[in-house]
Amino acid sequence: MQHTTHSPEETKLLAQEVASTLKGGEVLFLEGDLGSGKTTFVQGLVHAFGYTEPVRSPTFALMHTYHIDHPTVKQIVHLDLYRLNDPSELRAFGLEEVVHDPRTIVLIEWPEKGFDGDILLPDKRIVFTIGEHNQRTIAYGKT
Ligand SMILES: Nc1ncnc2c1ncn2[C@@H]1O[C@H](COP(=O)(O)OP(=O)(O)OP(=O)(O)O)[C@@H](O)[C@H]1O
Ligand SMILES: [Mg+2]
């Protein structure tokens, strides 16, 4: 499926729709250029699960964890691996605790910086592309 959004708000609405298909236990790869809307999408998704505080890019921390009050989802882990120097640095994050944990959703920006090849296969891969003006195309699943 491919959607075109025309504002950050529209991208967040699309993220809300995707959120409604998630049960917990999923790993999502968010791929696309700088500024293509990945973090904006995460903001919409985390807020769709009822989180009310600001959601910011984990640009330097690389990982933010949001505690969620929801029947099946207890936390959302947001990673941005753009500034990862070496995949071995990921060991410090204890990802084995959260990846495919049935109460956790894991969202990863720049997954290619940390997971080369088939080390971790996502349940959903969402690809963001910058278009003219404020257009972004967001593609996932069957295209
Ligand atoms: N349709 C749109 N959807 C999402 N963001 C948009 C859209 N139109 C304009 N923007 C702007 O584009 C920028 C997207 O930034 P965002 O941080 O979400 O990108 P990103 O893909 O996470 O980048 P990075 O790889 O640097 O983390 C924001 O400044 C936002 O306001
Ligand atoms: Mg980002």
Short mmCIF file of C-alpha atoms and ligand atoms in Angstrom, two decimals:
data_model
loop_
_atom_site.label_atom_id
_atom_site.label_comp_id
_atom_site.label_asym_id
_atom_site.label_seq_id
_atom_site.Cartn_x
_atom_site.Cartn_y
_atom_site.Cartn_z
CA MET A 1 0.00 0.00 0.00
CA GLN A 2 1.25 3.47 -0.77
CA HIS A 3 -0.11 6.68 0.71
CA THR A 4 0.76 10.29 0.00
CA THR A 5 0.47 12.73 2.89
CA HIS A 6 0.59 16.51 2.59
CA SER A 7 1.41 17.61 6.15
CA PRO A 8 2.92 16.24 9.37
CA GLU A 9 -0.64 16.00 10.74
CA GLU A 10 -1.68 13.73 7.86
CA THR A 11 1.35 11.52 8.45
CA LYS A 12 0.34 11.23 12.12
CA LEU A 13 -3.20 10.25 11.10
CA LEU A 14 -1.81 7.52 8.87
CA ALA A 15 0.32 6.35 11.82
CA GLN A 16 -2.87 6.14 13.90
CA GLU A 17 -4.36 3.79 11.31
CA VAL A 18 -1.26 1.61 11.37
CA ALA A 19 -1.34 1.66 15.19
CA SER A 20 -4.84 0.19 15.14
CA THR A 21 -3.48 -2.90 13.33
CA LEU A 22 -0.78 -3.60 15.96
CA LYS A 23 -1.29 -5.93 18.92
CA GLY A 24 2.14 -5.92 20.52
CA GLY A 25 5.17 -8.04 19.67
CA GLU A 26 5.82 -6.33 16.34
CA VAL A 27 9.07 -4.89 15.05
CA LEU A 28 8.71 -2.11 12.45
CA PHE A 29 11.54 -0.84 10.28
CA LEU A 30 11.11 2.81 9.26
CA GLU A 31 13.26 3.55 6.23
CA GLY A 32 13.84 6.68 4.19
CA ASP A 33 15.91 9.83 3.89
CA LEU A 34 16.58 12.45 6.56
CA GLY A 35 13.44 14.51 7.09
CA SER A 36 11.15 12.07 5.28
CA GLY A 37 8.77 11.81 8.24
CA LYS A 38 9.82 8.74 10.23
CA THR A 39 9.86 10.45 13.62
CA THR A 40 6.65 12.31 12.80
CA PHE A 41 5.06 8.92 12.11
CA VAL A 42 6.35 7.57 15.45
CA GLN A 43 4.83 10.58 17.25
CA GLY A 44 1.43 9.76 15.74
CA LEU A 45 1.78 6.09 16.55
CA VAL A 46 2.86 6.52 20.18
CA HIS A 47 0.14 9.11 20.82
CA ALA A 48 -2.43 6.77 19.25
CA PHE A 49 -1.67 4.38 22.12
CA GLY A 50 -2.70 7.06 24.59
CA TYR A 51 0.72 8.42 25.51
CA THR A 52 0.23 12.10 26.30
CA GLU A 53 3.76 13.48 26.80
CA PRO A 54 5.92 14.78 23.94
CA VAL A 55 7.63 12.19 21.74
CA ARG A 56 11.04 13.35 20.53
CA SER A 57 13.65 11.93 18.23
CA PRO A 58 16.15 9.68 20.03
CA THR A 59 18.86 11.36 17.99
CA PHE A 60 21.59 11.16 20.63
CA ALA A 61 20.22 8.68 23.16
CA LEU A 62 19.48 6.38 20.18
CA MET A 63 16.65 4.75 22.15
CA HIS A 64 13.57 6.06 23.94
CA THR A 65 11.08 3.83 25.78
CA TYR A 66 7.46 4.88 26.27
CA HIS A 67 5.31 3.17 28.88
CA ILE A 68 1.83 2.60 27.52
CA ASP A 69 -1.47 1.99 29.29
CA HIS A 70 -3.21 -0.33 26.84
CA PRO A 71 -4.80 -3.79 27.11
CA THR A 72 -2.08 -5.61 25.15
CA VAL A 73 0.74 -3.12 24.58
CA LYS A 74 2.82 -2.10 27.62
CA GLN A 75 5.70 -0.27 26.01
CA ILE A 76 6.89 1.17 22.74
CA VAL A 77 10.63 1.26 22.10
CA HIS A 78 11.82 3.83 19.54
CA LEU A 79 15.33 3.54 18.13
CA ASP A 80 17.14 5.84 15.73
CA LEU A 81 20.36 4.16 14.64
CA TYR A 82 21.60 6.96 12.39
CA ARG A 83 24.44 7.82 14.78
CA LEU A 84 25.36 4.25 15.61
CA ASN A 85 29.07 3.83 14.89
CA ASP A 86 29.14 0.06 14.87
CA PRO A 87 26.39 -2.61 15.12
CA SER A 88 28.21 -4.09 18.14
CA GLU A 89 27.13 -0.99 20.13
CA LEU A 90 23.59 -2.35 20.01
CA ARG A 91 24.50 -4.95 22.65
CA ALA A 92 24.28 -2.23 25.29
CA PHE A 93 20.58 -1.70 24.53
CA GLY A 94 19.39 -5.15 25.65
CA LEU A 95 17.19 -5.48 22.59
CA GLU A 96 16.77 -9.21 23.09
CA GLU A 97 14.51 -8.29 26.03
CA VAL A 98 12.11 -6.27 23.87
CA VAL A 99 12.27 -7.62 20.32
CA HIS A 100 9.19 -9.79 19.78
CA ASP A 101 8.16 -9.45 23.42
CA PRO A 102 4.37 -9.74 23.03
CA ARG A 103 3.68 -6.57 25.05
CA THR A 104 6.24 -4.42 23.27
CA ILE A 105 6.27 -2.65 19.91
CA VAL A 106 9.72 -1.81 18.56
CA LEU A 107 10.09 1.00 15.99
CA ILE A 108 13.50 1.39 14.33
CA GLU A 109 14.65 4.34 12.23
CA TRP A 110 17.77 3.73 10.13
CA PRO A 111 17.65 -0.05 10.76
CA GLU A 112 20.25 -0.58 8.03
CA LYS A 113 22.88 1.02 10.32
CA GLY A 114 22.45 -1.73 12.89
CA PHE A 115 21.00 -4.77 11.20
CA ASP A 116 22.83 -5.75 8.07
CA GLY A 117 21.42 -8.66 6.14
CA ASP A 118 18.86 -10.83 7.90
CA ILE A 119 19.95 -10.43 11.54
CA LEU A 120 16.55 -9.04 12.46
CA LEU A 121 13.56 -9.35 10.16
CA PRO A 122 10.80 -6.77 10.70
CA ASP A 123 7.11 -7.60 10.79
CA LYS A 124 6.50 -4.47 8.77
CA ARG A 125 8.84 -2.34 6.70
CA ILE A 126 7.59 1.18 6.07
CA VAL A 127 9.39 3.24 3.44
CA PHE A 128 9.18 7.04 3.48
CA THR A 129 9.97 9.15 0.42
CA ILE A 130 10.15 12.95 0.17
CA GLY A 131 8.06 14.48 -2.59
CA GLU A 132 7.42 18.05 -3.67
CA HIS A 133 6.66 20.64 -0.99
CA ASN A 134 5.21 18.83 2.02
CA GLN A 135 4.38 15.62 0.23
CA ARG A 136 5.67 12.36 1.61
CA THR A 137 4.90 8.94 0.23
CA ILE A 138 4.65 6.21 2.82
CA ALA A 139 4.64 2.64 1.57
CA TYR A 140 4.21 -0.65 3.39
CA GLY A 141 2.93 -4.15 2.92
CA LYS A 142 1.68 -5.04 -0.52
CA THR A 143 2.44 -2.27 -3.02
N1 LIG B 1 3.71 15.14 4.89
C1 LIG B 1 4.63 15.25 5.87
N2 LIG B 1 4.80 14.23 6.73
C2 LIG B 1 5.76 14.29 7.70
N3 LIG B 1 6.58 15.33 7.90
C3 LIG B 1 6.45 16.39 7.06
C4 LIG B 1 5.47 16.39 6.03
N4 LIG B 1 5.56 17.56 5.36
C5 LIG B 1 6.54 18.25 5.95
N5 LIG B 1 7.09 17.57 6.97
C6 LIG B 1 8.23 18.03 7.78
O1 LIG B 1 9.32 17.16 7.49
C7 LIG B 1 10.07 16.93 8.66
C8 LIG B 1 10.06 15.45 8.99
O2 LIG B 1 10.94 15.25 10.06
P1 LIG B 1 11.13 13.87 10.82
O3 LIG B 1 11.96 14.17 11.99
O4 LIG B 1 9.80 13.23 11.03
O5 LIG B 1 11.96 13.04 9.72
P2 LIG B 1 12.80 11.71 9.93
O6 LIG B 1 12.49 10.84 8.76
O7 LIG B 1 12.57 11.15 11.28
O8 LIG B 1 14.30 12.24 9.78
P3 LIG B 1 15.65 11.65 10.42
O9 LIG B 1 16.15 10.58 9.47
O10 LIG B 1 16.56 12.84 10.43
O11 LIG B 1 15.37 11.12 11.78
C9 LIG B 1 9.45 17.76 9.76
O12 LIG B 1 10.11 19.00 9.83
C10 LIG B 1 8.01 17.95 9.28
O13 LIG B 1 7.43 19.13 9.76
MG MG B 2 13.84 10.71 12.84
#
